[in-house]
Tab-separated table of C-alpha atoms in Angstrom:
chain	number	residue	atom	x	y	z
A	1046	UNK	CA	93.121	137.787	40.794
A	1047	UNK	CA	96.489	139.202	41.623
A	1048	UNK	CA	98.831	136.669	43.107
A	1049	UNK	CA	102.512	136.089	43.444
A	1050	UNK	CA	103.802	132.549	42.964
A	1051	UNK	CA	107.065	131.614	44.633
A	1052	UNK	CA	109.173	128.501	44.072
A	1053	UNK	CA	110.528	126.268	45.378
A	1054	UNK	CA	108.594	125.804	48.590
A	1055	UNK	CA	111.563	124.136	50.289
A	1056	UNK	CA	115.275	123.984	49.552
A	1057	UNK	CA	117.832	121.954	51.444
A	1058	UNK	CA	121.466	122.741	50.675
A	1059	UNK	CA	124.889	121.865	51.963
A	1060	UNK	CA	126.742	124.779	53.504
A	1061	UNK	CA	128.724	126.496	50.787
A	1062	UNK	CA	126.264	125.694	48.006
A	1063	UNK	CA	124.303	128.384	46.222
A	1064	UNK	CA	120.547	128.953	46.601
A	1065	UNK	CA	117.952	130.673	44.437
A	1066	UNK	CA	114.258	131.402	44.958
A	1067	UNK	CA	111.960	132.735	42.257
A	1068	UNK	CA	108.807	134.822	42.237
A	1069	UNK	CA	106.386	135.182	39.365
A	1070	UNK	CA	103.347	137.320	38.756
A	1071	UNK	CA	100.856	137.031	35.904
A	1072	UNK	CA	100.535	140.806	35.763
A	1073	UNK	CA	103.052	143.625	35.887
A	1074	UNK	CA	104.229	144.668	39.301
A	1075	UNK	CA	104.908	148.209	40.413
A	1076	UNK	CA	107.673	147.014	42.725
A	1077	UNK	CA	108.722	143.928	44.632
A	1078	UNK	CA	110.032	143.521	48.155
A	1079	UNK	CA	111.921	140.671	49.782
A	1080	UNK	CA	111.681	139.605	53.410
A	1081	UNK	CA	113.431	136.996	55.541
A	1082	UNK	CA	111.807	135.170	58.445
A	1083	UNK	CA	114.095	133.217	60.742
A	1084	UNK	CA	112.660	130.114	62.429
A	1085	UNK	CA	110.412	131.279	65.267
A	1086	UNK	CA	110.820	134.882	64.174
A	1087	UNK	CA	108.957	137.476	62.176
A	1088	UNK	CA	109.487	138.744	58.618
A	1089	UNK	CA	112.270	141.295	58.289
A	1090	UNK	CA	112.572	143.548	55.250
A	1091	UNK	CA	115.607	142.902	53.062
A	1092	UNK	CA	115.243	145.030	49.948
A	1093	UNK	CA	112.900	146.646	47.436
A	1094	UNK	CA	113.275	146.580	43.648
A	1095	UNK	CA	111.459	149.139	41.528
A	1096	UNK	CA	113.050	149.452	38.090
A	1097	UNK	CA	112.771	147.059	35.192
A	1098	UNK	CA	115.868	144.810	35.047
A	1099	UNK	CA	117.161	146.125	38.364
A	1100	UNK	CA	119.873	144.162	40.148
A	1101	UNK	CA	120.872	144.844	43.736
A	1102	UNK	CA	123.440	143.129	45.914
A	1103	UNK	CA	123.791	142.765	49.652
A	1104	UNK	CA	127.004	140.899	50.400
A	1105	UNK	CA	126.283	137.308	49.248
A	1106	UNK	CA	122.661	138.082	48.291
A	1107	UNK	CA	121.752	139.176	44.749
A	1108	UNK	CA	118.257	140.385	43.939
A	1109	UNK	CA	116.919	140.760	40.410
A	1110	UNK	CA	113.758	142.263	38.945
A	1111	UNK	CA	112.763	141.045	35.496
A	1112	UNK	CA	112.651	143.251	32.443
A	1113	UNK	CA	108.882	142.910	32.229
A	1114	UNK	CA	108.525	143.484	35.989
A	1115	UNK	CA	106.649	140.202	36.335
A	1116	UNK	CA	109.322	138.123	38.008
A	1117	UNK	CA	112.094	138.402	40.537
A	1118	UNK	CA	114.766	136.236	42.059
A	1119	UNK	CA	116.945	136.091	45.150
A	1120	UNK	CA	120.266	134.293	44.840
A	1121	UNK	CA	122.525	133.485	47.773
A	1122	UNK	CA	126.126	132.594	47.004
A	1123	UNK	CA	127.939	130.127	49.246
A	1124	UNK	CA	125.209	129.645	51.824
A	1125	UNK	CA	125.983	129.730	55.526
A	1126	UNK	CA	124.005	128.352	58.456
A	1127	UNK	CA	122.974	131.913	59.299
A	1128	UNK	CA	121.025	132.013	56.027
A	1129	UNK	CA	118.494	129.516	57.378
A	1130	UNK	CA	114.917	130.770	57.286
A	1131	UNK	CA	111.992	131.455	54.994
A	1132	UNK	CA	112.396	134.014	52.237
A	1133	UNK	CA	109.279	135.820	51.040
A	1134	UNK	CA	108.775	138.025	48.064
A	1135	UNK	CA	105.951	140.570	48.152
A	1136	UNK	CA	104.650	142.244	45.042
A	1137	UNK	CA	102.880	145.559	44.851
A	1138	UNK	CA	100.306	146.263	42.188
A	1139	UNK	CA	99.246	149.818	41.518
A	1140	UNK	CA	95.737	148.545	40.892
A	1141	UNK	CA	94.399	147.381	44.231
A	1142	UNK	CA	97.137	149.141	46.136
A	1143	UNK	CA	98.280	146.365	48.424
A	1144	UNK	CA	101.307	144.202	48.978
A	1145	UNK	CA	100.771	140.543	48.104
A	1146	UNK	CA	103.130	137.994	49.619
A	1147	UNK	CA	104.350	134.850	47.905
A	1148	UNK	CA	104.181	131.513	49.689
A	1149	UNK	CA	107.795	131.719	50.769
A	1150	UNK	CA	110.795	129.438	50.257
A	1151	UNK	CA	112.074	127.687	53.346
A	1152	UNK	CA	115.847	127.294	53.241
A	1153	UNK	CA	117.689	124.812	55.390
A	1154	UNK	CA	121.485	124.635	55.393
A	1155	UNK	CA	123.357	121.537	56.458
A	1156	UNK	CA	126.757	122.302	58.016
B	1239	UNK	CA	114.218	145.245	67.620
B	1240	UNK	CA	111.481	147.061	69.578
B	1241	UNK	CA	109.929	149.160	66.797
B	1242	UNK	CA	106.731	147.091	66.789
B	1243	UNK	CA	105.621	145.223	69.897
B	1244	UNK	CA	102.827	142.711	70.292
B	1245	UNK	CA	101.166	141.251	73.351
B	1246	UNK	CA	100.553	138.602	74.348
B	1247	UNK	CA	103.204	136.511	72.600
B	1248	UNK	CA	101.248	133.308	73.159
B	1249	UNK	CA	97.538	132.812	73.712
B	1250	UNK	CA	95.416	129.724	74.222
B	1251	UNK	CA	91.687	130.262	74.162
B	1252	UNK	CA	88.538	128.234	74.003
B	1253	UNK	CA	86.000	128.711	71.266
B	1254	UNK	CA	83.642	130.615	73.565
B	1255	UNK	CA	86.242	133.021	74.956
B	1256	UNK	CA	86.751	136.671	74.120
B	1257	UNK	CA	90.294	137.977	73.977
B	1258	UNK	CA	92.210	140.847	72.401
B	1259	UNK	CA	95.588	141.091	70.726
B	1260	UNK	CA	97.511	144.327	71.094
B	1261	UNK	CA	100.062	145.923	68.820
B	1262	UNK	CA	102.047	149.100	69.386
B	1263	UNK	CA	104.493	150.785	67.033
B	1264	UNK	CA	107.111	153.306	68.110
B	1265	UNK	CA	108.208	154.312	64.611
B	1266	UNK	CA	105.897	157.236	63.927
B	1267	UNK	CA	104.232	155.348	61.084
B	1268	UNK	CA	100.798	156.134	59.727
B	1269	UNK	CA	99.749	152.691	58.542
B	1270	UNK	CA	99.240	149.505	60.519
B	1271	UNK	CA	98.335	145.983	59.421
B	1272	UNK	CA	97.118	142.663	60.752
B	1273	UNK	CA	98.316	139.492	59.016
B	1274	UNK	CA	97.521	135.849	59.646
B	1275	UNK	CA	100.275	133.295	59.095
B	1276	UNK	CA	99.237	129.648	59.104
B	1277	UNK	CA	101.551	126.715	58.618
B	1278	UNK	CA	102.467	126.180	54.986
B	1279	UNK	CA	100.453	129.201	53.801
B	1280	UNK	CA	101.521	132.636	52.676
B	1281	UNK	CA	100.987	135.674	54.818
B	1282	UNK	CA	97.304	136.598	54.614
B	1283	UNK	CA	96.493	140.277	54.914
B	1284	UNK	CA	93.499	140.780	57.197
B	1285	UNK	CA	93.147	144.506	57.847
B	1286	UNK	CA	94.892	147.752	56.952
B	1287	UNK	CA	94.550	151.010	58.843
B	1288	UNK	CA	95.808	154.287	57.472
B	1289	UNK	CA	95.723	157.328	59.729
B	1290	UNK	CA	93.383	155.404	62.047
B	1291	UNK	CA	90.901	154.714	59.266
B	1292	UNK	CA	90.314	151.180	58.047
B	1293	UNK	CA	91.186	151.045	54.366
B	1294	UNK	CA	91.266	147.310	53.787
B	1295	UNK	CA	89.186	144.434	55.067
B	1296	UNK	CA	90.033	141.234	53.264
B	1297	UNK	CA	86.770	139.352	53.701
B	1298	UNK	CA	87.710	138.467	57.247
B	1299	UNK	CA	85.022	136.721	59.350
B	1300	UNK	CA	83.223	138.990	61.789
B	1301	UNK	CA	84.608	137.006	64.738
B	1302	UNK	CA	87.734	139.119	64.157
B	1303	UNK	CA	87.176	142.775	64.976
B	1304	UNK	CA	89.986	145.328	64.613
B	1305	UNK	CA	90.316	148.603	66.439
B	1306	UNK	CA	92.760	151.437	65.870
B	1307	UNK	CA	92.337	154.124	68.548
B	1308	UNK	CA	95.358	156.104	67.339
B	1309	UNK	CA	98.171	155.742	64.842
B	1310	UNK	CA	100.422	153.962	67.359
B	1311	UNK	CA	98.052	151.291	68.606
B	1312	UNK	CA	96.157	148.493	66.930
B	1313	UNK	CA	93.974	145.837	68.490
B	1314	UNK	CA	92.413	142.642	67.200
B	1315	UNK	CA	89.392	141.572	69.225
B	1316	UNK	CA	88.599	137.880	69.052
B	1317	UNK	CA	85.371	136.087	69.920
B	1318	UNK	CA	83.870	132.672	69.254
B	1319	UNK	CA	86.879	131.556	67.248
B	1320	UNK	CA	87.251	128.225	65.481
B	1321	UNK	CA	90.171	125.772	65.719
B	1322	UNK	CA	91.181	126.685	62.156
B	1323	UNK	CA	91.859	130.216	63.418
B	1324	UNK	CA	94.921	128.900	65.252
B	1325	UNK	CA	97.881	130.674	63.670
B	1326	UNK	CA	100.562	133.281	64.156
B	1327	UNK	CA	99.019	136.763	64.045
B	1328	UNK	CA	101.460	139.401	62.929
B	1329	UNK	CA	101.114	143.128	63.237
B	1330	UNK	CA	103.082	145.408	60.932
B	1331	UNK	CA	103.473	149.111	60.317
B	1332	UNK	CA	104.782	151.287	57.498
B	1333	UNK	CA	105.177	155.027	56.942
B	1334	UNK	CA	102.072	155.046	54.706
B	1335	UNK	CA	99.736	152.363	53.430
B	1336	UNK	CA	101.129	152.364	49.902
B	1337	UNK	CA	102.942	149.183	48.967
B	1338	UNK	CA	105.960	151.222	47.987
B	1339	UNK	CA	107.013	151.349	51.631
B	1340	UNK	CA	108.672	148.551	53.548
B	1341	UNK	CA	106.741	147.012	56.386
B	1342	UNK	CA	108.058	146.487	59.895
B	1343	UNK	CA	106.664	143.429	61.615
B	1344	UNK	CA	106.139	142.720	65.273
B	1345	UNK	CA	107.131	139.399	66.841
B	1346	UNK	CA	103.596	138.019	66.505
B	1347	UNK	CA	101.067	136.369	68.776
B	1348	UNK	CA	100.910	132.585	68.560
B	1349	UNK	CA	97.216	131.796	68.969
B	1350	UNK	CA	95.850	128.349	69.713
B	1351	UNK	CA	92.099	127.811	69.727
B	1352	UNK	CA	90.984	124.709	71.590
């Protein structure tokens, strides 16, 4: 079935280090979304990628969509304690018509 | 953020109780969703409503019964739950039910079944 695999499950970094989380799908995605959930909070939409090879930046966050539209990554440069939380990718498949969330990557940042 | 509200925020219920979760969105959206979030598991889509019509039911046990009286309100009626149903239940809305639209989540209801 359609599923989105996300790795790693956990990442512990020292403040100032970089962080990357990856999402992979076995089948081509129509688009992919990224969400952030702070501890004790709810998922909040960050960005959507639609085009093959698309790269978008939000300050220290860089989002990429693979050329084959089967994988995506979120990279954070020079992490800060405010980056703590769980980052989810969510892939949309035209067939089936629903958003499927990855397992999430929980980021902790040590000051 | 007050776009999507959920009540109650916390709920403890016994396995023989009947309770309801409420969600309200103030964004003028046409689609609403119920998700279940358990520890160490991805978000599990339970139900999708589009223009008050249920368009998705992800093999959810019948002890969970959704209701969407209008496009702004969504309920999840609970009865004879099991301890494994303890989780965070999140409501979300989007302009339409297509996955090309971002979803706005409520704060969730933390449910504990004893």
